[in-house]
XYZ file of C-alpha atoms in Angstrom:
294
model
C 50.302 39.250 142.046
C 50.334 38.281 138.367
C 46.959 37.644 136.689
C 45.752 34.038 136.557
C 46.025 32.774 132.976
C 43.792 29.691 133.139
C 42.568 26.883 135.411
C 45.887 25.021 135.227
C 47.691 28.173 136.296
C 45.250 28.580 139.192
C 45.818 24.980 140.298
C 49.590 25.257 139.976
C 49.828 28.462 141.969
C 47.276 27.870 144.715
C 46.951 24.117 145.322
C 50.304 23.910 147.194
C 49.158 26.697 149.547
C 45.828 24.941 150.105
C 47.496 21.590 150.815
C 49.890 23.238 153.255
C 47.113 25.191 154.944
C 44.891 22.141 155.404
C 47.561 20.514 157.566
C 48.753 23.661 159.353
C 45.211 24.553 160.435
C 44.610 21.177 162.089
C 44.014 21.354 165.855
C 46.825 20.510 168.238
C 47.452 16.799 168.749
C 47.174 15.013 172.084
C 48.761 11.845 173.408
C 45.247 10.792 174.446
C 43.729 11.081 170.957
C 46.293 9.454 168.675
C 43.764 7.456 166.647
C 41.512 10.473 166.183
C 44.441 12.721 165.240
C 45.637 10.208 162.647
C 42.139 9.867 161.209
C 41.697 13.642 161.021
C 44.994 14.056 159.176
C 44.120 11.134 156.883
C 40.767 12.677 155.964
C 42.478 15.776 154.559
C 45.492 14.189 152.880
C 44.005 11.236 150.987
C 43.619 13.014 147.668
C 41.011 15.308 146.209
C 40.827 17.846 143.401
C 40.167 20.824 145.736
C 37.595 22.127 143.254
C 35.516 24.079 145.784
C 38.365 26.065 147.373
C 39.887 26.753 143.960
C 36.503 27.907 142.660
C 36.251 30.302 145.611
C 39.665 31.745 144.788
C 38.811 31.973 141.079
C 35.620 33.961 141.715
C 37.384 36.237 144.204
C 40.217 36.993 141.764
C 37.762 37.534 138.914
C 36.320 40.398 140.941
C 39.364 41.737 142.762
C 42.613 41.719 140.826
C 44.896 43.575 143.229
C 45.294 42.023 146.665
C 47.813 42.538 149.450
C 49.750 39.704 151.085
C 47.592 39.872 154.228
C 44.441 39.442 152.151
C 46.017 36.610 150.197
C 46.556 34.785 153.492
C 42.890 35.301 154.415
C 41.838 34.095 150.979
C 43.796 30.854 151.278
C 42.629 30.264 154.852
C 38.975 30.688 153.825
C 39.555 28.310 150.909
C 40.943 25.748 153.375
C 37.865 26.200 155.561
C 35.712 25.351 152.545
C 37.684 22.153 151.979
C 37.351 21.224 155.664
C 33.572 21.460 155.344
C 33.557 19.528 152.071
C 35.584 16.727 153.642
C 33.302 16.635 156.687
C 30.402 15.958 154.330
C 32.334 13.177 152.583
C 33.323 11.494 155.845
C 29.730 11.455 157.102
C 28.319 10.477 153.685
C 30.636 7.472 153.560
C 29.396 6.310 156.963
C 25.738 6.654 155.951
C 26.278 4.973 152.574
C 28.634 2.334 153.999
C 31.151 3.174 151.266
C 34.503 1.489 151.851
C 36.549 3.293 149.193
C 36.944 6.916 148.175
C 39.519 8.160 145.658
C 40.892 4.638 145.536
C 41.704 4.564 149.277
C 39.879 3.283 152.342
C 37.265 5.650 153.707
C 37.826 7.106 157.158
C 35.204 4.926 158.857
C 36.539 1.776 157.171
C 40.119 2.501 158.244
C 39.513 3.938 161.722
C 35.982 2.855 162.710
C 32.616 4.600 162.502
C 32.849 6.192 165.960
C 36.148 7.894 165.164
C 34.904 8.905 161.712
C 31.857 10.639 163.198
C 34.153 12.667 165.445
C 36.421 13.476 162.501
C 33.453 14.831 160.564
C 32.330 16.860 163.575
C 35.832 18.289 163.975
C 36.146 19.195 160.296
C 32.804 21.004 160.292
C 33.358 23.007 163.462
C 36.967 23.842 162.613
C 36.014 24.734 159.058
C 33.281 27.121 160.158
C 35.660 28.702 162.654
C 38.175 29.350 159.881
C 35.513 30.881 157.649
C 34.169 33.254 160.298
C 37.660 34.310 161.370
C 38.518 35.506 157.863
C 35.456 36.753 155.958
C 32.557 36.942 158.390
C 29.868 37.998 155.905
C 31.023 35.407 153.392
C 30.894 32.770 156.114
C 27.310 33.718 156.968
C 26.239 33.185 153.375
C 28.069 29.887 152.939
C 26.944 28.572 156.335
C 23.292 28.642 155.291
C 24.007 26.739 152.093
C 25.854 23.914 153.841
C 23.439 23.756 156.792
C 19.908 22.433 157.220
C 18.384 24.698 154.531
C 20.918 23.406 152.000
C 23.351 20.502 151.919
C 22.027 18.703 154.992
C 18.447 18.750 153.664
C 19.729 17.334 150.397
C 21.483 14.507 152.212
C 18.375 13.824 154.298
C 16.279 13.552 151.130
C 18.942 11.343 149.555
C 18.631 8.909 152.458
C 14.824 8.960 152.533
C 14.632 8.231 148.806
C 16.986 5.244 149.017
C 15.485 1.982 147.851
C 12.525 3.682 146.194
C 11.675 3.472 142.523
C 11.902 6.597 140.395
C 8.117 6.630 140.068
C 7.682 6.693 143.858
C 8.904 10.279 144.090
C 9.094 11.673 140.596
C 11.743 13.785 138.939
C 11.270 16.648 141.422
C 12.901 14.547 144.145
C 16.059 14.203 142.069
C 16.301 17.957 141.524
C 15.656 18.578 145.213
C 18.588 16.332 146.149
C 20.916 17.803 143.526
C 19.848 21.352 144.281
C 20.282 21.056 148.031
C 23.571 19.151 148.002
C 26.221 19.944 145.412
C 24.443 22.877 143.748
C 23.796 24.586 147.093
C 27.426 24.147 148.156
C 28.774 25.561 144.889
C 26.284 28.422 145.145
C 27.465 29.171 148.674
C 31.123 29.088 147.641
C 30.626 31.511 144.739
C 28.349 33.836 146.688
C 30.785 33.902 149.601
C 33.610 34.793 147.212
C 31.612 37.742 145.894
C 30.956 38.981 149.431
C 34.606 38.513 150.413
C 35.632 40.531 147.351
C 33.520 43.438 148.589
C 30.580 43.094 146.207
C 26.993 44.066 146.972
C 23.814 42.013 146.932
C 23.226 42.142 143.166
C 26.603 40.604 142.256
C 26.400 38.206 145.194
C 23.096 36.796 143.919
C 24.373 36.524 140.361
C 27.410 34.560 141.485
C 25.244 32.438 143.771
C 23.150 31.532 140.718
C 26.302 30.927 138.683
C 27.503 28.514 141.364
C 24.114 26.803 141.557
C 24.026 25.951 137.848
C 27.706 25.018 137.788
C 27.212 22.740 140.799
C 24.101 21.210 139.269
C 26.019 20.361 136.105
C 28.858 18.949 138.225
C 26.523 16.641 140.176
C 24.681 15.464 137.085
C 28.034 14.658 135.482
C 28.825 12.643 138.618
C 25.678 10.583 138.052
C 26.709 9.956 134.443
C 30.233 8.937 135.462
C 28.786 6.588 138.074
C 27.393 4.622 135.139
C 29.962 5.186 132.395
C 33.229 5.932 134.226
C 36.214 3.636 134.569
C 36.434 0.806 137.089
C 38.321 3.202 139.353
C 35.173 5.326 139.652
C 34.008 3.229 142.602
C 30.885 5.153 143.553
C 28.779 3.485 140.852
C 28.608 0.109 142.553
C 27.700 1.646 145.867
C 24.954 3.860 144.438
C 23.416 0.825 142.776
C 23.777 -1.254 145.917
C 22.156 1.450 148.032
C 19.497 2.012 145.346
C 20.203 5.725 145.229
C 17.937 8.097 143.360
C 20.260 9.212 140.549
C 19.700 10.967 137.228
C 19.981 7.761 135.235
C 16.855 6.418 136.928
C 14.989 9.084 134.959
C 17.125 9.805 131.893
C 19.355 8.043 129.409
C 23.031 8.995 129.407
C 22.454 11.141 126.332
C 19.483 12.928 127.897
C 21.403 13.550 131.105
C 24.360 14.949 129.162
C 21.998 17.268 127.315
C 20.773 18.626 130.659
C 24.391 19.104 131.784
C 24.998 21.168 128.651
C 21.904 23.304 129.337
C 22.918 23.932 132.947
C 26.432 24.850 131.843
C 25.062 27.255 129.231
C 22.879 28.880 131.883
C 25.963 29.363 134.078
C 27.823 30.926 131.140
C 24.948 33.306 130.400
C 24.871 34.452 134.019
C 28.631 34.971 133.939
C 28.304 37.168 130.851
C 26.005 39.481 132.814
C 28.600 40.078 135.556
C 31.316 42.748 135.207
C 34.392 40.645 136.009
C 37.290 38.732 134.455
C 35.533 35.745 132.893
C 38.122 33.602 131.107
C 39.088 31.308 133.994
C 35.492 30.901 135.179
C 34.282 30.043 131.664
C 37.040 27.442 131.459
C 35.965 25.977 134.806
C 32.422 25.475 133.516
C 33.744 23.623 130.483
C 36.232 21.509 132.431
C 33.649 20.395 134.981
C 31.163 19.583 132.227
C 33.633 17.487 130.221
C 35.489 15.798 133.078
C 35.976 12.042 133.045
C 36.721 11.537 136.742
């Protein structure tokens, strides 16, 4: 395949395959589960930037330029598994936070009911893990830990326990625990899994895991900033305030938070420079995520 020129080229070439795969990998429908089947399909087709699966592909291709068609199919399937797991987390988060809108559309629980939404999240997680293990077993092992109790789930648990508390009740460490165990851990798992899938050893795996951690941390901190400064369409802000979430702007001004984003992004770039790989697309990803407005 031709080399990837930039992030736009990556999106253009791989997003259609991801969108197609997300639907094709859905479990078989049943006449007894029509509501559930509709909700499951809705959860995967209601928008989304597909950043995590595209990041996985970008890291993989930065390390392994020549791939056969059979491996390309595995690569896309694994990327779809990542998006299944990401969407499971969103579906369950929306239930816990009582969010009624996501990406400008009704959340799954709001449209189909909380009971159905819980099952949708369960289905996305179990199906997603199955896809991961069926394609790159060692990569799945690494990612599984980061999205499980040691990682993303612990971050969500802390997020809930800190709700309604003042910033002084927990201190800044609580914020970094939540950020580090949610988005940063997921990004770290995605990048580390890509390194494993590309046939790299422990040293490169750990470097890319760190790269993902700092990139994910910058991404989440930017989310907190956009919650406060983004357009009216960036609905999460109202809900975070309503739920009294522990966000970065409880501790820092917008300018201070942006400065931390820049430092995290620079750390990710420095790690990338220490890895023997094609760096252009990954450096662009860092910059795009740091400067995004939505």
